[in-house]
mmCIF file of C-alpha atoms in Angstrom:
data_model
loop_
_atom_site.group_PDB
_atom_site.id
_atom_site.type_symbol
_atom_site.label_atom_id
_atom_site.label_comp_id
_atom_site.label_asym_id
_atom_site.label_seq_id
_atom_site.Cartn_x
_atom_site.Cartn_y
_atom_site.Cartn_z
ATOM 1 C CA MET M 1 -4.333 -23.005 34.689
ATOM 2 C CA THR M 2 -3.406 -19.810 36.547
ATOM 3 C CA ARG M 3 -4.023 -16.822 34.296
ATOM 4 C CA PRO M 4 -0.842 -14.864 33.515
ATOM 5 C CA ARG M 5 -0.858 -11.217 34.494
ATOM 6 C CA LEU M 6 -1.161 -8.794 31.598
ATOM 7 C CA GLY M 7 2.292 -7.986 30.292
ATOM 8 C CA SER M 8 3.856 -11.191 31.626
ATOM 9 C CA LEU M 9 4.749 -12.573 28.216
ATOM 10 C CA ILE M 10 8.083 -13.971 29.344
ATOM 11 C CA ARG M 11 6.888 -15.186 32.763
ATOM 12 C CA CYS M 12 4.050 -17.217 31.246
ATOM 13 C CA GLY M 13 6.486 -19.019 28.959
ATOM 14 C CA CYS M 14 4.929 -17.819 25.712
ATOM 15 C CA VAL M 15 7.804 -15.728 24.428
ATOM 16 C CA CYS M 16 8.339 -18.565 21.960
ATOM 17 C CA ALA M 17 5.296 -17.384 20.022
ATOM 18 C CA TRP M 18 6.949 -14.067 19.254
ATOM 19 C CA LEU M 19 10.345 -15.664 18.565
ATOM 20 C CA GLY M 20 8.900 -17.832 15.821
ATOM 21 C CA LEU M 21 9.234 -21.089 17.752
ATOM 22 C CA SER M 22 5.613 -22.204 17.463
ATOM 23 C CA GLY M 23 6.194 -24.490 14.482
ATOM 24 C CA ALA M 24 7.181 -27.581 16.463
ATOM 25 C CA ALA M 25 4.444 -30.143 15.925
ATOM 26 C CA TRP M 26 1.996 -30.101 18.840
ATOM 27 C CA GLY M 27 4.695 -28.639 21.078
ATOM 28 C CA GLN M 28 6.666 -31.868 21.494
ATOM 29 C CA GLY M 29 10.425 -31.785 21.925
ATOM 30 C CA ALA M 30 12.869 -32.259 19.080
ATOM 31 C CA GLY M 31 12.956 -35.825 17.798
ATOM 32 C CA GLU M 32 9.826 -36.895 19.639
ATOM 33 C CA PRO M 33 7.056 -38.542 17.603
ATOM 34 C CA PRO M 34 3.703 -36.761 17.342
ATOM 35 C CA PRO M 35 1.193 -37.712 20.030
ATOM 36 C CA PRO M 36 -1.386 -40.427 19.296
ATOM 37 C CA ARG M 37 -4.595 -39.462 17.551
ATOM 38 C CA ALA M 38 -6.558 -39.766 20.785
ATOM 39 C CA VAL M 39 -4.301 -37.170 22.438
ATOM 40 C CA GLN M 40 -4.638 -34.835 19.454
ATOM 41 C CA GLU M 41 -8.423 -35.117 19.574
ATOM 42 C CA LYS M 42 -8.463 -34.360 23.307
ATOM 43 C CA ASP M 43 -6.291 -31.285 22.716
ATOM 44 C CA PHE M 44 -8.661 -30.267 19.931
ATOM 45 C CA ARG M 45 -11.662 -30.429 22.275
ATOM 46 C CA THR M 46 -9.771 -28.350 24.833
ATOM 47 C CA PHE M 47 -8.867 -25.793 22.184
ATOM 48 C CA LEU M 48 -12.470 -25.429 21.004
ATOM 49 C CA SER M 49 -13.786 -24.968 24.551
ATOM 50 C CA TRP M 50 -11.179 -22.284 25.281
ATOM 51 C CA PHE M 51 -11.708 -20.509 21.964
ATOM 52 C CA GLU M 52 -15.463 -20.083 22.230
ATOM 53 C CA GLY M 53 -16.675 -16.959 23.984
ATOM 54 C CA GLU M 54 -16.131 -13.213 24.076
ATOM 55 C CA PHE M 55 -12.799 -11.536 24.737
ATOM 56 C CA ASP M 56 -11.890 -7.900 25.382
ATOM 57 C CA SER M 57 -8.568 -6.028 25.634
ATOM 58 C CA GLY M 58 -9.946 -3.198 27.775
ATOM 59 C CA GLU M 59 -7.737 -4.065 30.764
ATOM 60 C CA GLN M 60 -4.562 -3.959 28.650
ATOM 61 C CA VAL M 61 -5.509 -0.481 27.454
ATOM 62 C CA ALA M 62 -6.587 0.690 30.923
ATOM 63 C CA PHE M 63 -3.300 -0.407 32.491
ATOM 64 C CA ALA M 64 -1.024 0.673 29.634
ATOM 65 C CA ASP M 65 0.934 3.067 31.860
ATOM 66 C CA GLU M 66 1.464 0.448 34.585
ATOM 67 C CA LEU M 67 2.597 -2.006 31.912
ATOM 68 C CA GLY M 68 5.167 0.448 30.604
ATOM 69 C CA ILE M 69 3.627 0.720 27.151
ATOM 70 C CA PRO M 70 4.553 4.027 25.436
ATOM 71 C CA LYS M 71 1.529 6.166 24.609
ATOM 72 C CA ASP M 72 2.194 5.896 20.868
ATOM 73 C CA ALA M 73 2.381 2.101 21.081
ATOM 74 C CA VAL M 74 -0.777 1.262 23.068
ATOM 75 C CA PRO M 75 -2.681 -1.400 21.083
ATOM 76 C CA GLU M 76 -6.227 -0.625 19.997
ATOM 77 C CA ARG M 77 -8.969 -1.808 22.286
ATOM 78 C CA ILE M 78 -10.730 -4.689 20.568
ATOM 79 C CA HIS M 79 -13.610 -6.963 21.474
ATOM 80 C CA SER M 80 -13.795 -10.375 19.821
ATOM 81 C CA ILE M 81 -16.836 -12.640 19.695
ATOM 82 C CA PHE M 82 -16.249 -16.280 18.740
ATOM 83 C CA ARG M 83 -19.554 -18.151 18.734
ATOM 84 C CA ARG M 84 -19.970 -21.763 17.625
ATOM 85 C CA VAL M 85 -22.634 -22.197 14.937
ATOM 86 C CA GLU M 86 -24.142 -25.130 13.061
ATOM 87 C CA LEU M 87 -23.159 -24.841 9.386
ATOM 88 C CA PRO M 88 -22.372 -28.392 8.188
ATOM 89 C CA ALA M 89 -21.408 -27.165 4.714
ATOM 90 C CA PHE M 90 -18.335 -25.532 6.294
ATOM 91 C CA GLY M 91 -17.422 -28.510 8.472
ATOM 92 C CA GLN M 92 -18.070 -29.879 11.924
ATOM 93 C CA HIS M 93 -16.449 -27.102 13.957
ATOM 94 C CA VAL M 94 -17.544 -23.675 12.736
ATOM 95 C CA PHE M 95 -17.557 -20.298 14.498
ATOM 96 C CA TYR M 96 -19.094 -16.974 13.625
ATOM 97 C CA VAL M 97 -16.650 -14.147 14.352
ATOM 98 C CA GLU M 98 -17.513 -10.503 15.023
ATOM 99 C CA GLN M 99 -14.901 -7.997 16.224
ATOM 100 C CA TYR M 100 -15.261 -4.328 17.088
ATOM 101 C CA LEU M 101 -13.202 -1.401 18.393
ATOM 102 C CA ASP M 102 -13.224 0.955 21.398
ATOM 103 C CA GLY M 103 -15.856 -0.945 23.375
ATOM 104 C CA ASP M 104 -18.471 0.151 20.837
ATOM 105 C CA PRO M 105 -20.484 -2.662 19.197
ATOM 106 C CA ALA M 106 -21.269 -0.284 16.310
ATOM 107 C CA LYS M 107 -17.576 -0.085 15.353
ATOM 108 C CA ILE M 108 -17.357 -3.506 13.741
ATOM 109 C CA TYR M 109 -14.155 -3.996 11.783
ATOM 110 C CA ARG M 110 -14.220 -7.710 11.020
ATOM 111 C CA GLN M 111 -16.797 -10.454 10.413
ATOM 112 C CA ARG M 112 -15.749 -13.941 9.451
ATOM 113 C CA LEU M 113 -16.589 -17.609 9.601
ATOM 114 C CA TYR M 114 -13.859 -19.828 11.005
ATOM 115 C CA SER M 115 -13.777 -23.568 10.410
ATOM 116 C CA PHE M 116 -11.401 -25.789 12.398
ATOM 117 C CA SER M 117 -10.107 -29.281 11.663
ATOM 118 C CA LEU M 118 -7.200 -31.529 12.550
ATOM 119 C CA ASP M 119 -4.468 -31.407 9.911
ATOM 120 C CA GLU M 120 -2.436 -34.623 10.017
ATOM 121 C CA GLY M 121 0.179 -33.366 7.585
ATOM 122 C CA GLU M 122 0.883 -30.247 9.647
ATOM 123 C CA GLN M 123 0.291 -32.008 12.978
ATOM 124 C CA ALA M 124 -1.800 -29.011 13.931
ATOM 125 C CA ILE M 125 -5.293 -27.629 14.291
ATOM 126 C CA ARG M 126 -5.993 -25.829 11.034
ATOM 127 C CA LEU M 127 -8.134 -22.701 10.987
ATOM 128 C CA THR M 128 -9.623 -21.846 7.597
ATOM 129 C CA ILE M 129 -10.958 -18.314 7.247
ATOM 130 C CA HIS M 130 -14.141 -17.687 5.251
ATOM 131 C CA ILE M 131 -14.862 -14.073 4.268
ATOM 132 C CA PRO M 132 -18.508 -13.248 3.435
ATOM 133 C CA PRO M 133 -18.970 -10.923 0.423
ATOM 134 C CA ASP M 134 -21.446 -8.665 2.239
ATOM 135 C CA PRO M 135 -21.084 -8.992 6.009
ATOM 136 C CA LYS M 136 -23.604 -6.316 7.012
ATOM 137 C CA PRO M 137 -26.668 -8.627 6.965
ATOM 138 C CA LEU M 138 -24.772 -10.969 9.318
ATOM 139 C CA VAL M 139 -24.279 -8.430 12.120
ATOM 140 C CA GLY M 140 -25.392 -10.007 15.402
ATOM 141 C CA ALA M 141 -25.400 -13.568 14.032
ATOM 142 C CA HIS M 142 -23.897 -14.732 17.342
ATOM 143 C CA ARG M 143 -27.276 -13.845 18.890
ATOM 144 C CA ASP M 144 -29.379 -14.843 15.862
ATOM 145 C CA PRO M 145 -27.687 -17.687 13.941
ATOM 146 C CA SER M 146 -30.627 -17.780 11.501
ATOM 147 C CA LYS M 147 -28.868 -14.903 9.716
ATOM 148 C CA LEU M 148 -26.335 -17.482 8.511
ATOM 149 C CA ALA M 149 -28.945 -19.885 7.105
ATOM 150 C CA GLY M 150 -28.187 -21.094 3.611
ATOM 151 C CA LEU M 151 -24.629 -19.773 3.563
ATOM 152 C CA THR M 152 -22.130 -22.116 1.878
ATOM 153 C CA PRO M 153 -18.362 -21.999 1.269
ATOM 154 C CA ALA M 154 -19.113 -21.092 -2.346
ATOM 155 C CA ASP M 155 -20.704 -17.870 -1.054
ATOM 156 C CA THR M 156 -17.528 -16.858 0.772
ATOM 157 C CA ARG M 157 -13.867 -16.255 -0.032
ATOM 158 C CA SER M 158 -11.003 -18.201 1.598
ATOM 159 C CA PRO M 159 -7.666 -16.716 0.492
ATOM 160 C CA PRO M 160 -5.166 -19.564 0.002
ATOM 161 C CA GLY M 161 -2.182 -19.450 2.304
ATOM 162 C CA CYS M 162 -4.086 -17.559 5.005
ATOM 163 C CA GLU M 163 -4.782 -20.621 7.133
ATOM 164 C CA VAL M 164 -3.707 -20.431 10.768
ATOM 165 C CA TYR M 165 -2.058 -23.477 12.339
ATOM 166 C CA TRP M 166 -2.503 -23.956 16.077
ATOM 167 C CA ARG M 167 -0.237 -26.222 18.120
ATOM 168 C CA ARG M 168 -0.280 -27.002 21.802
ATOM 169 C CA ARG M 169 2.653 -25.917 23.923
ATOM 170 C CA GLY M 170 2.227 -26.658 27.611
ATOM 171 C CA ASP M 171 -0.960 -25.088 28.966
ATOM 172 C CA ALA M 172 -1.571 -22.956 25.888
ATOM 173 C CA PHE M 173 -1.988 -23.089 22.127
ATOM 174 C CA LEU M 174 0.142 -21.047 19.732
ATOM 175 C CA GLY M 175 -1.188 -20.103 16.302
ATOM 176 C CA GLU M 176 0.652 -18.863 13.241
ATOM 177 C CA MET M 177 0.325 -18.360 9.515
ATOM 178 C CA LYS M 178 3.033 -19.703 7.257
ATOM 179 C CA PRO M 179 5.535 -16.884 6.633
ATOM 180 C CA GLY M 180 4.754 -14.929 3.472
ATOM 181 C CA ALA M 181 1.968 -17.292 2.411
ATOM 182 C CA CYS M 182 -1.062 -15.040 2.972
ATOM 183 C CA THR M 183 -1.262 -12.495 0.178
ATOM 184 C CA ILE M 184 -4.504 -10.682 -0.533
ATOM 185 C CA LYS M 185 -5.678 -7.699 -2.515
ATOM 186 C CA SER M 186 -6.634 -4.853 -0.227
ATOM 187 C CA GLN M 187 -10.196 -3.650 -0.799
ATOM 188 C CA ARG M 188 -9.185 -0.180 0.413
ATOM 189 C CA SER M 189 -6.036 0.453 -1.634
ATOM 190 C CA GLY M 190 -6.330 -2.158 -4.373
ATOM 191 C CA LYS M 191 -2.736 -3.197 -3.628
ATOM 192 C CA THR M 192 -1.500 -6.680 -2.827
ATOM 193 C CA ILE M 193 -0.554 -7.010 0.826
ATOM 194 C CA VAL M 194 1.155 -9.747 2.821
ATOM 195 C CA VAL M 195 -0.640 -10.649 6.059
ATOM 196 C CA SER M 196 0.933 -12.302 9.103
ATOM 197 C CA ASP M 197 -0.695 -13.451 12.316
ATOM 198 C CA ASP M 198 0.702 -14.863 15.572
ATOM 199 C CA LEU M 199 -1.660 -15.859 18.357
ATOM 200 C CA TYR M 200 -1.710 -17.251 21.866
ATOM 201 C CA LEU M 201 -4.682 -18.938 23.567
ATOM 202 C CA ASP M 202 -5.147 -20.296 27.058
ATOM 203 C CA ASP M 203 -8.224 -20.949 29.160
ATOM 204 C CA ASP M 204 -8.707 -17.254 29.941
ATOM 205 C CA GLU M 205 -6.972 -15.104 27.303
ATOM 206 C CA ILE M 206 -6.269 -14.779 23.609
ATOM 207 C CA TRP M 207 -3.427 -12.609 22.309
ATOM 208 C CA ILE M 208 -3.570 -11.435 18.705
ATOM 209 C CA TYR M 209 -0.705 -9.938 16.722
ATOM 210 C CA ASP M 210 -1.906 -9.491 13.154
ATOM 211 C CA ARG M 211 -0.152 -7.146 10.757
ATOM 212 C CA ALA M 212 0.380 -6.542 7.071
ATOM 213 C CA VAL M 213 2.977 -5.064 4.739
ATOM 214 C CA ASP M 214 2.871 -4.328 1.028
ATOM 215 C CA THR M 215 4.926 -6.296 -1.470
ATOM 216 C CA GLU M 216 7.830 -3.872 -0.924
ATOM 217 C CA GLY M 217 7.709 -4.393 2.840
ATOM 218 C CA GLY M 218 6.012 -1.084 3.589
ATOM 219 C CA TYR M 219 3.783 -0.838 6.646
ATOM 220 C CA VAL M 220 0.038 -1.335 6.060
ATOM 221 C CA TYR M 221 -1.400 -2.115 9.508
ATOM 222 C CA GLY M 222 -0.516 -3.649 12.855
ATOM 223 C CA ASN M 223 1.139 -2.472 16.049
ATOM 224 C CA LYS M 224 4.464 -0.917 15.026
ATOM 225 C CA ALA M 225 6.030 -1.748 18.391
ATOM 226 C CA GLY M 226 5.175 -5.439 17.962
ATOM 227 C CA ILE M 227 2.852 -5.474 20.982
ATOM 228 C CA PRO M 228 -0.020 -7.960 20.621
ATOM 229 C CA ASN M 229 -3.596 -7.191 21.596
ATOM 230 C CA LYS M 230 -4.138 -9.074 24.854
ATOM 231 C CA LEU M 231 -7.794 -9.975 25.284
ATOM 232 C CA ARG M 232 -9.286 -11.559 28.374
ATOM 233 C CA LYS M 233 -12.346 -13.795 28.227
ATOM 234 C CA VAL M 234 -15.318 -11.917 29.636
ATOM 235 C CA SER M 235 -18.163 -13.168 31.782
ATOM 236 C CA ASN M 236 -21.723 -12.112 30.979
ATOM 237 C CA PHE M 237 -24.178 -10.736 33.517
ATOM 238 C CA ASN M 238 -27.927 -10.180 33.552
ATOM 239 C CA CYS M 239 -28.779 -6.923 35.292
ATOM 240 C CA TRP M 240 -31.866 -5.092 36.467
ATOM 241 C CA LEU M 241 -32.092 -1.321 36.815
ATOM 242 C CA SER M 242 -34.550 0.805 38.768
ATOM 243 C CA VAL M 243 -34.583 4.603 38.386
ATOM 244 C CA LYS M 244 -36.558 7.041 40.535
ATOM 245 C CA ARG M 245 -38.897 9.368 38.670
ATOM 246 C CA GLU M 246 -37.871 12.970 39.147
ATOM 247 C CA GLY M 247 -39.982 14.939 41.613
ATOM 248 C CA MET M 248 -41.779 11.945 43.148
ATOM 249 C CA PRO M 249 -41.447 10.730 46.765
ATOM 250 C CA ASP M 250 -39.522 7.488 47.178
ATOM 251 C CA ASP M 251 -42.526 5.581 48.486
ATOM 252 C CA ALA M 252 -45.097 6.910 46.006
ATOM 253 C CA GLN M 253 -46.789 4.369 43.770
ATOM 254 C CA GLY M 254 -45.025 4.281 40.402
ATOM 255 C CA ALA M 255 -42.072 6.300 41.691
ATOM 256 C CA TRP M 256 -39.567 3.810 40.316
ATOM 257 C CA THR M 257 -39.069 2.391 36.838
ATOM 258 C CA PHE M 258 -37.877 -1.175 36.487
ATOM 259 C CA ASP M 259 -35.932 -2.748 33.598
ATOM 260 C CA ARG M 260 -34.691 -6.321 33.665
ATOM 261 C CA ASP M 261 -32.584 -8.706 31.528
ATOM 262 C CA ILE M 262 -29.996 -6.059 30.694
ATOM 263 C CA ALA M 263 -26.927 -7.751 29.194
ATOM 264 C CA VAL M 264 -23.606 -6.434 30.537
ATOM 265 C CA HIS M 265 -20.226 -8.189 30.410
ATOM 266 C CA ASP M 266 -17.275 -7.589 32.739
ATOM 267 C CA GLY M 267 -14.947 -6.339 29.999
ATOM 268 C CA GLY M 268 -15.591 -2.700 30.928
ATOM 269 C CA GLU M 269 -18.058 -1.858 28.177
ATOM 270 C CA LEU M 270 -20.476 0.958 29.057
ATOM 271 C CA VAL M 271 -24.130 0.072 28.413
ATOM 272 C CA TRP M 272 -26.544 3.030 28.256
ATOM 273 C CA LEU M 273 -30.255 2.681 29.086
ATOM 274 C CA LYS M 274 -33.103 5.095 28.459
ATOM 275 C CA THR M 275 -35.964 5.083 30.935
ATOM 276 C CA ASP M 276 -39.081 7.220 31.167
ATOM 277 C CA ALA M 277 -38.007 8.427 34.629
ATOM 278 C CA ARG M 278 -35.669 11.146 33.386
ATOM 279 C CA GLU M 279 -34.357 12.760 30.211
ATOM 280 C CA ALA M 280 -30.760 11.592 30.650
ATOM 281 C CA ARG M 281 -29.797 7.970 30.156
ATOM 282 C CA VAL M 282 -28.243 5.838 32.878
ATOM 283 C CA GLY M 283 -25.163 3.741 32.150
ATOM 284 C CA LEU M 284 -23.945 0.475 33.684
ATOM 285 C CA LYS M 285 -20.453 -0.929 33.400
ATOM 286 C CA ILE M 286 -18.745 -3.949 34.969
ATOM 287 C CA ARG M 287 -14.982 -4.444 35.140
ATOM 288 C CA ARG M 288 -12.809 -7.146 36.634
ATOM 289 C CA PRO M 289 -9.493 -5.288 36.986
ATOM 290 C CA VAL M 290 -6.332 -7.339 37.525
ATOM 291 C CA TRP M 291 -3.628 -4.969 38.744
ATOM 292 C CA PRO M 292 -0.230 -5.548 37.098
ATOM 293 C CA SER M 293 1.621 -4.293 40.195
ATOM 294 C CA GLY M 294 1.239 -2.421 43.457
ATOM 295 C CA PRO M 295 -0.873 -3.004 46.574
ATOM 296 C CA ASN M 296 -4.323 -2.722 44.975
ATOM 297 C CA GLN M 297 -6.331 -5.920 45.105
ATOM 298 C CA ASP M 298 -8.077 -7.456 42.116
ATOM 299 C CA SER M 299 -11.829 -6.959 42.231
ATOM 300 C CA LEU M 300 -15.164 -7.025 40.438
ATOM 301 C CA VAL M 301 -16.586 -3.509 40.038
ATOM 302 C CA LEU M 302 -20.041 -2.187 39.097
ATOM 303 C CA TYR M 303 -20.127 1.413 37.869
ATOM 304 C CA VAL M 304 -23.118 3.749 37.417
ATOM 305 C CA HIS M 305 -22.939 6.588 34.851
ATOM 306 C CA ASP M 306 -25.258 9.545 34.355
ATOM 307 C CA GLU M 307 -25.578 11.008 30.866
ATOM 308 C CA GLY M 308 -26.721 14.267 32.444
ATOM 309 C CA SER M 309 -23.522 14.737 34.474
ATOM 310 C CA ALA M 310 -20.679 17.075 33.510
ATOM 311 C CA ASP M 311 -18.625 14.099 32.256
ATOM 312 C CA PRO M 312 -20.883 11.172 31.281
ATOM 313 C CA ARG M 313 -17.886 8.888 30.702
ATOM 314 C CA ARG M 314 -16.884 9.262 34.360
ATOM 315 C CA ALA M 315 -18.853 7.118 36.810
ATOM 316 C CA VAL M 316 -20.969 8.943 39.352
ATOM 317 C CA SER M 317 -20.387 6.061 41.751
ATOM 318 C CA TYR M 318 -19.266 2.459 41.915
ATOM 319 C CA GLY M 319 -19.199 -0.553 44.191
ATOM 320 C CA TRP M 320 -16.907 -3.553 44.259
ATOM 321 C CA ALA M 321 -16.670 -7.143 45.423
ATOM 322 C CA ASP M 322 -14.227 -10.026 45.423
ATOM 323 C CA PRO M 323 -13.191 -10.889 41.814
ATOM 324 C CA GLY M 324 -14.826 -14.300 42.181
ATOM 325 C CA ALA M 325 -18.225 -12.870 43.099
ATOM 326 C CA SER M 326 -21.162 -13.785 40.881
ATOM 327 C CA ARG M 327 -23.500 -10.998 42.006
ATOM 328 C CA LEU M 328 -23.167 -7.232 42.403
ATOM 329 C CA GLY M 329 -25.574 -4.545 43.565
ATOM 330 C CA ILE M 330 -25.668 -0.807 44.182
ATOM 331 C CA ASN M 331 -28.219 1.680 45.602
ATOM 332 C CA LEU M 332 -27.659 5.434 45.140
ATOM 333 C CA ARG M 333 -31.171 6.416 46.305
ATOM 334 C CA TRP M 334 -32.075 7.725 42.852
ATOM 335 C CA VAL M 335 -30.950 4.579 41.017
ATOM 336 C CA GLN M 336 -30.606 0.936 42.001
ATOM 337 C CA ALA M 337 -29.054 -1.927 40.051
ATOM 338 C CA SER M 338 -28.182 -5.571 40.544
ATOM 339 C CA CYS M 339 -26.221 -7.864 38.224
ATOM 340 C CA THR M 340 -25.950 -11.663 38.352
ATOM 341 C CA GLN M 341 -23.426 -13.640 36.364
ATOM 342 C CA ARG M 342 -24.907 -15.897 33.728
ATOM 343 C CA GLN M 343 -23.981 -19.536 33.651
ATOM 344 C CA GLN M 344 -21.624 -20.453 30.843
ATOM 345 C CA GLY M 345 -23.637 -20.930 27.682
ATOM 346 C CA GLY M 346 -26.566 -19.080 29.211
#
């Protein structure tokens, strides 16, 4: 499908998710029977293929002004990793989930196991959430699934009523919790809170609007303006980086360092690298900006950052290509880099 522009909630036809209209079984019209099992299973396979991957809301945050989002209502930048894992004790379709804030993999705020199944009674795809008691040893399990070895449902907690039910509507899936059903005891405050979650998924984006109130209806967390986090699926690149050693001629033997297999995704996350060529680190970042409005063209951009500059968060230079490009390169005489998009699943 054609990816909706960020902020085009109404244009993409998904306003129903935020109006509470996602409960119709599998998205069929009123009075229509549910689709045959074979159709449900095909939709399920589509859902799983769209759900797996990494998603980032960096573009929503970067274009907040263009989207007309007030400064006090800009959603947090979040990065979500949904990686399929083999854990038969939890079911046939299981994902390890790791989510972090601000483009910083060290700022993890949620780790879960998700198990999916078809629910005939609800005519929906049911997501059951499994919460590990001590998630710290599981950090990075999307890269090293052996960290999950031996884990069983008995080792985790699945709060009743917190299941998410996904139903197809057109070229997307809408997910929701049953109203008022998910009540949990907050580990921070010790109070009982009521959690709600509305979601949207297509082949390129996932939108997440999770929030919580206390039993008196008081705010606990969530975007107060009701704006969902809009995350775009990222593509992963393998990069190499070559840095010139300070004080050496360009053509001198050993003048350049060389590092390969540097993992960078196009969600705008800055990756810093230390070489023995210089004291300051060098940073690489890839973005695929999609402009909400105006004459600027969408593109794929490779940025170079210098930790030794006056403002390390500001790129010292960048180069761009067509948004569909699979390879990027840059040469600044003192640093060279090239990035090639990995094949899906690679």
